[in-house]
XYZ file of C-alpha atoms in Angstrom:
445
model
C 0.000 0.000 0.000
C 2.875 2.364 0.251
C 2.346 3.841 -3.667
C -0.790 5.388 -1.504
C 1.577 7.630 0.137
C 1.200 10.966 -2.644
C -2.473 10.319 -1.663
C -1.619 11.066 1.969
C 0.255 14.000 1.429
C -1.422 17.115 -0.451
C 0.272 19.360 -2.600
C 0.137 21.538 0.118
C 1.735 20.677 2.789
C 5.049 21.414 1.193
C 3.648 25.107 2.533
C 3.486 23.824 5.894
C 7.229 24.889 8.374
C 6.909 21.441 10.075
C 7.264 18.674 8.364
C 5.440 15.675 7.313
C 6.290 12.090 7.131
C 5.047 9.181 5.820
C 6.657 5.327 7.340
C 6.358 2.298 5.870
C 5.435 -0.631 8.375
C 8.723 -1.942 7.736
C 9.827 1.866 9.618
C 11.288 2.999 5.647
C 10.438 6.880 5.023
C 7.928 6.526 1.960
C 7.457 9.972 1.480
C 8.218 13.873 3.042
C 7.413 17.162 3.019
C 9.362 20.059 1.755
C 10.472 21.419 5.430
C 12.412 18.456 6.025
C 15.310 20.228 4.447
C 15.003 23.231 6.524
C 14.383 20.888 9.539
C 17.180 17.436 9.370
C 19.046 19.335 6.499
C 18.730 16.184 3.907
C 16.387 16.785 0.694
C 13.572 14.739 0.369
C 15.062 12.379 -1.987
C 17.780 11.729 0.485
C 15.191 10.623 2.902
C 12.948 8.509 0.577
C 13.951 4.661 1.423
C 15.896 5.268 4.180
C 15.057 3.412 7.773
C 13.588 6.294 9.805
C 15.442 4.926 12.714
C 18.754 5.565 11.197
C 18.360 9.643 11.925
C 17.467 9.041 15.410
C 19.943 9.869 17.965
C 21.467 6.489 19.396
C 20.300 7.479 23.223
C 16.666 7.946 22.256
C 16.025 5.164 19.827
C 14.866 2.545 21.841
C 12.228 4.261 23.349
C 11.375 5.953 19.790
C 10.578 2.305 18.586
C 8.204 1.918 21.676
C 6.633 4.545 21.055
C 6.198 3.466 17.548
C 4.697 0.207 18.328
C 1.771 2.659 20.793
C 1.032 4.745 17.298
C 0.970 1.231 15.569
C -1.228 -0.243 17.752
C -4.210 2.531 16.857
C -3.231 5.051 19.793
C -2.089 8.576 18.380
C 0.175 10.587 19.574
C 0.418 14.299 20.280
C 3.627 15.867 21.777
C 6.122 12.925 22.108
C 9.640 14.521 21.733
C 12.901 12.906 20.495
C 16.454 13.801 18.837
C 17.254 13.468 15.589
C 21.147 13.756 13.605
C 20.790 16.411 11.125
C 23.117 15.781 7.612
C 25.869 18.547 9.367
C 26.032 16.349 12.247
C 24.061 18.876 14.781
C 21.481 17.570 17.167
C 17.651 18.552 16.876
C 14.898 18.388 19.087
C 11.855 17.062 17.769
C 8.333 16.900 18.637
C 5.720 14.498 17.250
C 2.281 14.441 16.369
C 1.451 10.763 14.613
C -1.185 8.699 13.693
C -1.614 5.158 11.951
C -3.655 4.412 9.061
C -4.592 1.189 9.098
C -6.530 1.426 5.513
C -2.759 1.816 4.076
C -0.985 0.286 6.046
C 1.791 3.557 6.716
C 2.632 5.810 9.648
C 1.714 9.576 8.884
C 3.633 11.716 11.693
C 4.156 16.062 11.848
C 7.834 17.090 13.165
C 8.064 20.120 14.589
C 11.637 21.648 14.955
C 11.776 22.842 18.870
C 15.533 22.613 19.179
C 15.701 26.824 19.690
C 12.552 25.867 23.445
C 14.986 23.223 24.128
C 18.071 24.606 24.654
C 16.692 27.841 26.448
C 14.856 25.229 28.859
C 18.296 23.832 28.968
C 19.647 26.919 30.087
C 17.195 27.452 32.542
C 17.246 24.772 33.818
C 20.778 24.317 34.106
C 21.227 27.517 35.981
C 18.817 26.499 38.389
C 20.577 23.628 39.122
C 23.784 25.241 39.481
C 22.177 27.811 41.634
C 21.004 24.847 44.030
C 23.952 22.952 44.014
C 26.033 26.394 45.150
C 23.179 26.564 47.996
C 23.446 23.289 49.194
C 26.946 22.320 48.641
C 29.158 21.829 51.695
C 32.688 22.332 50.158
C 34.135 22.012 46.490
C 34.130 18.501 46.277
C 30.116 18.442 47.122
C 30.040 20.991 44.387
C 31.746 19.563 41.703
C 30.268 16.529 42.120
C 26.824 18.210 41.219
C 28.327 20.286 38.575
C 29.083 16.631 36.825
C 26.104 15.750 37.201
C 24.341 18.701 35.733
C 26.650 18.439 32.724
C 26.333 14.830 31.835
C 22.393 15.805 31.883
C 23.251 17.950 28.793
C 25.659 16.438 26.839
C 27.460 13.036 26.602
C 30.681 12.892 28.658
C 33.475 10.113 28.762
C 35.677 12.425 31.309
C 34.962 15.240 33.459
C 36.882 17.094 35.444
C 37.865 20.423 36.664
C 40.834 22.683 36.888
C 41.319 25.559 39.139
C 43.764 28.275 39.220
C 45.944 28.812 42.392
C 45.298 32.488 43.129
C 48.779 32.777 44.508
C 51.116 31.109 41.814
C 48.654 30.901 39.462
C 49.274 26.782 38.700
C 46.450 24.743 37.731
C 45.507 22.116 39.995
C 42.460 19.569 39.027
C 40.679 18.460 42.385
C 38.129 16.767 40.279
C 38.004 14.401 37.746
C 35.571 11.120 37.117
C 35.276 8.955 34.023
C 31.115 8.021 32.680
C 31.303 5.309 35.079
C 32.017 7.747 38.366
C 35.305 6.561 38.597
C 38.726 8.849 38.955
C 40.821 7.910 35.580
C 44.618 8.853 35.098
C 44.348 12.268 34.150
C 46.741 13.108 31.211
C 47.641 16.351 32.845
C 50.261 17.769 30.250
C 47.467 17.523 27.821
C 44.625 19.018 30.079
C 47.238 21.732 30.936
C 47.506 22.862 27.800
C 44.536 22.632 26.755
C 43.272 24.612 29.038
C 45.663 26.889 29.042
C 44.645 27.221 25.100
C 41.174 27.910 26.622
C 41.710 30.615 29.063
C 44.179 32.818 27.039
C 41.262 32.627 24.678
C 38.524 33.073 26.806
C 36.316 30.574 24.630
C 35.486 27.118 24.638
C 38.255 25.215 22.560
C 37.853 21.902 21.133
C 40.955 19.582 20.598
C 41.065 15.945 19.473
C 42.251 13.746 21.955
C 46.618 13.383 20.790
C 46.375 10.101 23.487
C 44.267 8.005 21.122
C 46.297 9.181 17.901
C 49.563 8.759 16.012
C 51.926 11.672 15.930
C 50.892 12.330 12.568
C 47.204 12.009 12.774
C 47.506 14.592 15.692
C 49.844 17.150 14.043
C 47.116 17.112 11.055
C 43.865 16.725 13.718
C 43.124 14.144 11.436
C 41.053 10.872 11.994
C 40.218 11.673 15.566
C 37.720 9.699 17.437
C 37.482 11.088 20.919
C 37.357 15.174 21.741
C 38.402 17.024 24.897
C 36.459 20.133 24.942
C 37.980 23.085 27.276
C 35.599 25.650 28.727
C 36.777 28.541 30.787
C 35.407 29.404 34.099
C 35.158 32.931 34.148
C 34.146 35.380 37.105
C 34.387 38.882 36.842
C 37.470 38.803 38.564
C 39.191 36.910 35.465
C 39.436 33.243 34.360
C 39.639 31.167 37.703
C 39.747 27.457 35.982
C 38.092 25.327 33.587
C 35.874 22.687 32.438
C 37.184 19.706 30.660
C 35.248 17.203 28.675
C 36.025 14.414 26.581
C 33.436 12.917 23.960
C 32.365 9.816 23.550
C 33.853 7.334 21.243
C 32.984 8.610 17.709
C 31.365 11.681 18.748
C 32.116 15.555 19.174
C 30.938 18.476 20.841
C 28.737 20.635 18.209
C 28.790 24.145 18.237
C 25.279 24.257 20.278
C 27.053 21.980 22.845
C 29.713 24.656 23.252
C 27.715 27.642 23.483
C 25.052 26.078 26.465
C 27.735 24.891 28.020
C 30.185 28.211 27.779
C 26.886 29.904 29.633
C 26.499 27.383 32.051
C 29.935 27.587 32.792
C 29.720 30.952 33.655
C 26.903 29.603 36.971
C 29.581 27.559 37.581
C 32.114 30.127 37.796
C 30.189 32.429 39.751
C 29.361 28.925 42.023
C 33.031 27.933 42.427
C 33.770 31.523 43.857
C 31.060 31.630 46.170
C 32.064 28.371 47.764
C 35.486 29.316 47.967
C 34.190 32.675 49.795
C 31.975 30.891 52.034
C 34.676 28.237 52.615
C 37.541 31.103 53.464
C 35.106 33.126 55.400
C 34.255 29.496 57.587
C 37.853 28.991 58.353
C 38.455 32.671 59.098
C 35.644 32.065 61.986
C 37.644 28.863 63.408
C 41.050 29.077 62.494
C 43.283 31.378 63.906
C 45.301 33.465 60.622
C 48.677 33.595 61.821
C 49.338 30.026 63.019
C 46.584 28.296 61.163
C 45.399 26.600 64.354
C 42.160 26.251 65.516
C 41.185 29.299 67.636
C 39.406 29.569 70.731
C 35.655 28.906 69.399
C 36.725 25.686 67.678
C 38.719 24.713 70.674
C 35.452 25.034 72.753
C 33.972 23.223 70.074
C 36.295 20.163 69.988
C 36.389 19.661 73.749
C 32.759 19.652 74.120
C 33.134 16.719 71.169
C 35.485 14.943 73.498
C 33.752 15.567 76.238
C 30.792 14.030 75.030
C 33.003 10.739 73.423
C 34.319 10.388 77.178
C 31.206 10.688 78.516
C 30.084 7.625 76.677
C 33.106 5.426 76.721
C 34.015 6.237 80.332
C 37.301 7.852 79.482
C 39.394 10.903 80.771
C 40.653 13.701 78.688
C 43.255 16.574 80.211
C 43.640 20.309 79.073
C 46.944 21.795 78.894
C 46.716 25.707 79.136
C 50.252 26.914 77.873
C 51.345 30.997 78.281
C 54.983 32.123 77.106
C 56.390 34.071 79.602
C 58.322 35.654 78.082
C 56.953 37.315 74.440
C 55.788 40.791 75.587
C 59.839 41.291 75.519
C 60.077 40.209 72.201
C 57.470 42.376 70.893
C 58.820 44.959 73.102
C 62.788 44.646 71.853
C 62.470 42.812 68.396
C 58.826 44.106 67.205
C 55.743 42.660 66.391
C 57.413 40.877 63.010
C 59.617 39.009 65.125
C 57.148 37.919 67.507
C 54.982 37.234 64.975
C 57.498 34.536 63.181
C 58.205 33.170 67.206
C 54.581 32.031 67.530
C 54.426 30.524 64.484
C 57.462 28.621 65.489
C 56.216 27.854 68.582
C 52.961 26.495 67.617
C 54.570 24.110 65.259
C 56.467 22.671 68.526
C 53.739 21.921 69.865
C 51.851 20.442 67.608
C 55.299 17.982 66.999
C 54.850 17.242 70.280
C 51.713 15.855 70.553
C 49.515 12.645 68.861
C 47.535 13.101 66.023
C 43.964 13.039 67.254
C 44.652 15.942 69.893
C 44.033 19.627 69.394
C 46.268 22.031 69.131
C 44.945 25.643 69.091
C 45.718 29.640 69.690
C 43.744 31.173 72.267
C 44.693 34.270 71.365
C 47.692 36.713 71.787
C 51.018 34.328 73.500
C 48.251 31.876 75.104
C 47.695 28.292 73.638
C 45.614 25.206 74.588
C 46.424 21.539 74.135
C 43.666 18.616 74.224
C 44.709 15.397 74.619
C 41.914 12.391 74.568
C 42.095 9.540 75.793
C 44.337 9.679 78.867
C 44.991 6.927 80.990
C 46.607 8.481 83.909
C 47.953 11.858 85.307
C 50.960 11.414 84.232
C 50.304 10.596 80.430
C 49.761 14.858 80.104
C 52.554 15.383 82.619
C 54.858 13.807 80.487
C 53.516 16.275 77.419
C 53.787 19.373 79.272
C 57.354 18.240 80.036
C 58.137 17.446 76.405
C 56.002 21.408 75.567
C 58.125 22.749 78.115
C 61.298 21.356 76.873
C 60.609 22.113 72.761
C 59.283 25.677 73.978
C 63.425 26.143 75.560
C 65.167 25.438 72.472
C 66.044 28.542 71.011
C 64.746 29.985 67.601
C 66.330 32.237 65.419
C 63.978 34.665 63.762
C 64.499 37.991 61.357
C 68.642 37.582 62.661
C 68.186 37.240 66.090
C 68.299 33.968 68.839
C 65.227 34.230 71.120
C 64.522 31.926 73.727
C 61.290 31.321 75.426
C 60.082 29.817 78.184
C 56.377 28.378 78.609
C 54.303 27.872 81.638
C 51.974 25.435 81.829
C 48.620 24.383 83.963
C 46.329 21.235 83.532
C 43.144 20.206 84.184
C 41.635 16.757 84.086
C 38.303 15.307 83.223
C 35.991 14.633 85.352
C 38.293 15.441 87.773
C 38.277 19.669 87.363
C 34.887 19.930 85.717
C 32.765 18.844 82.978
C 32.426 20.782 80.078
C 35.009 23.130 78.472
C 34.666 26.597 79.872
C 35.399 24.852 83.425
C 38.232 22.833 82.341
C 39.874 25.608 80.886
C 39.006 28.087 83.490
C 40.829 25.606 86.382
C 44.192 25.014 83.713
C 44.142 28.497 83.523
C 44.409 29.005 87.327
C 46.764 26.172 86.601
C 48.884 28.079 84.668
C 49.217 30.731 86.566
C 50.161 29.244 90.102
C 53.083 28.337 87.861
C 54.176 31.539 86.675
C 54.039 32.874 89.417
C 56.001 29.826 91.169
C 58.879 30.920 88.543
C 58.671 34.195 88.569
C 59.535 34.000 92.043
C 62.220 31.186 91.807
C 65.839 32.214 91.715
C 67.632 32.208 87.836
């Protein structure tokens, strides 16, 4: 019945801008409009015998033949959207209006080309979900794990990863990269330097055949690739701060359309990236102390009320160690603040050599430090480390030219023994401390 297919198709519906098939039952193209030029980029003639199926982009065919089968089967359809490979190799979006005539045996179906909706929906979309996972992210890594995500929503990607500038040398690191399967592949970082190095000097999206899968000639020509890395810069208003890297799937590219959603969603990203990074920065200015890079007196209260309540349950003791150098005013006073400065940071990494692992070292605040130790099994288990703070704390250090020496004293407190929760534990070692300064001040040199 398929020379009945002019008799389906009226003279004018070459007027029509969608355009108009006619399938066999076998799923061959018996006849089309004129729009499908305009539309898939093939002439009619092209078209006429080919399997329908062989246009359809690979990731939506199976579900195109389902839905095929429904029409088939006397149910018409009206809105069923799908992806098609135009002649130039570009992706459109399609959607379907089809019906089955049973009388001749063909499928009669109305494309409509709504590849301009798609990719604004794409947009939005993508920038909402880059806006949510900036919101809800806890740190980079949360981050670019969503990013990934987003992305392989909106194009197919082998690789992903990311590269980020250092803001103070200005190297490219890449704290994130996953293969299709989530797994972390060996990144060919001499390649993904350059290329995106290529990519931020240019400020575009570059597109580079992958030189790993080619002979030296092939990739001096760019000839005969099968796999693409596409480079897109992440750029905030302060300047390019990383980029995107992406590598195709066997035997595909990255189109043009591909390049230019993702060059705007990479600007969300961007703009996400620095965010976190502020939020991040601004989180460890709260907790950390800026000159030693210890934790500082809130996240010291914070850690021993986490101990606290881990000896609580296990029926352990933890001690405090409050720890004053009694000597720095002088330095200040003699050497300035420089040399002090370079002193405490000296200091502090003493005492953090000097105890385990899993205790806290922090900076209370001006020459005043605190040491937690968990876990303690007798008195003299945080005797012995005061001893060993004491002892590091003598050893001179030379700083800006000069040899200072220091001397540190040094009070404890014990859970459950001097209270039980922070601000008493630290109140007693203070009290601690002092009895001891005082006990040296007044001891003969």
């Amino acid at each position: 019945m398929e020379t009945n297919a002019r008799e389906l198709l009226p003279p004018f519906v070459d007027l029509l801008l969608d355009a108009v098939f006619v399938v066999g039952i076998q799923g061959h193209i018996v006849d089309v409009s004129a729009a499908c030029e305009s539309i898939f980029g093939y002439r009619p003639d092209e078209l006429i015998g080919q399997k329908m199926i062989d246009f359809i982009a690979p990731e939506d065919r199976a579900r195109t033949v389902e839905e095929a089968r429904h029409v088939m089967a006397g149910r018409p359809r009206i809105g069923f959207e799908n992806r098609y490979i135009r002649k130039d190799g570009r992706r459109v979006h399609i959607m379907w209006s089809a019906r089955w005539s049973e009388k001749d045996q063909l499928r009669v179906g109305v494309a409509r080309d709504i590849t301009e909706r798609k990719q604004a929906e794409n947009r939005q979309a993508a920038t909402y979900a880059v806006s949510e996972a900036a919101h809800h992210a806890t740190d980079l890594a949360a981050l670019f794990q969503e990013v990934h995500q987003i992305i392989s929503n909106l194009v197919p990607v082998a690789r992903f990863a990311v590269a980020i500038c250092d803001p103070k040398t200005n190297e490219l690191r890449f704290p994130f990269h996953l293969d299709v399967h989530g797994h972390p592949p060996a990144m060919q970082e001499a390649l993904a330097r350059r290329y995106c190095a290529e990519a931020i000097a240019s400020g575009l999206p570059t597109l580079r055949p992958d030189e790993a899968t080619m002979s030296p000639t092939e990739a001096a020509r760019a000839t005969n690739a099968t796999e693409f890395w596409l480079t897109v810069p992440l750029i905030t208003q302060k300047g390019a701060i990383g980029a995107l890297i992406l590598k195709s799937l066997a035997g595909t590219t990255y189109l043009d359309t591909d390049q230019e959603l993702l060059y705007f969603v990479s600007a969300q990203v961007a703009t996400a990236i620095e965010g976190t990074q502020l939020r991040a920065e601004l989180l460890r200015s709260a907790r950390y102390d800026d000159l030693t890079g210890m934790p500082n007196r809130r996240l010291f209260h914070e850690r021993i009320e986490a101990t606290l309540a881990r000896c609580r349950r296990k029926q352990c003791r933890a001690a405090v160690l409050f720890v004053d150098l009694d000597n720095f005013k002088q330095v200040n006073d003699s050497f300035g603040h420089a040399t002090g400065d370079l002193l405490l940071q000296e200091i502090a990494m003493r005492l953090v050599r000097n105890v385990r692992a899993n205790d806290t070292v922090a900076r209370l605040g001006g020459d005043e430090f605190a040491v937690l130790i968990e876990d303690v099994h007798a008195h003299d288990d945080a005797l012995v480390v005061a001893s060993n703070i004491r002892k590091a704390v003598s050893e001179p250090v030379s700083a800006e030219g000069f040899l200072l020496r220091e001397r540190a004293s040094i009070g404890i407190a014990f859970y459950p023994d001097h209270g039980a929760d922070a601000g008493q534990l630290l109140k007693h070692a203070d009290e601690a401390m002092y009895l001891e300064k005082r006990a040296t001040a007044r001891a003969p040199e």
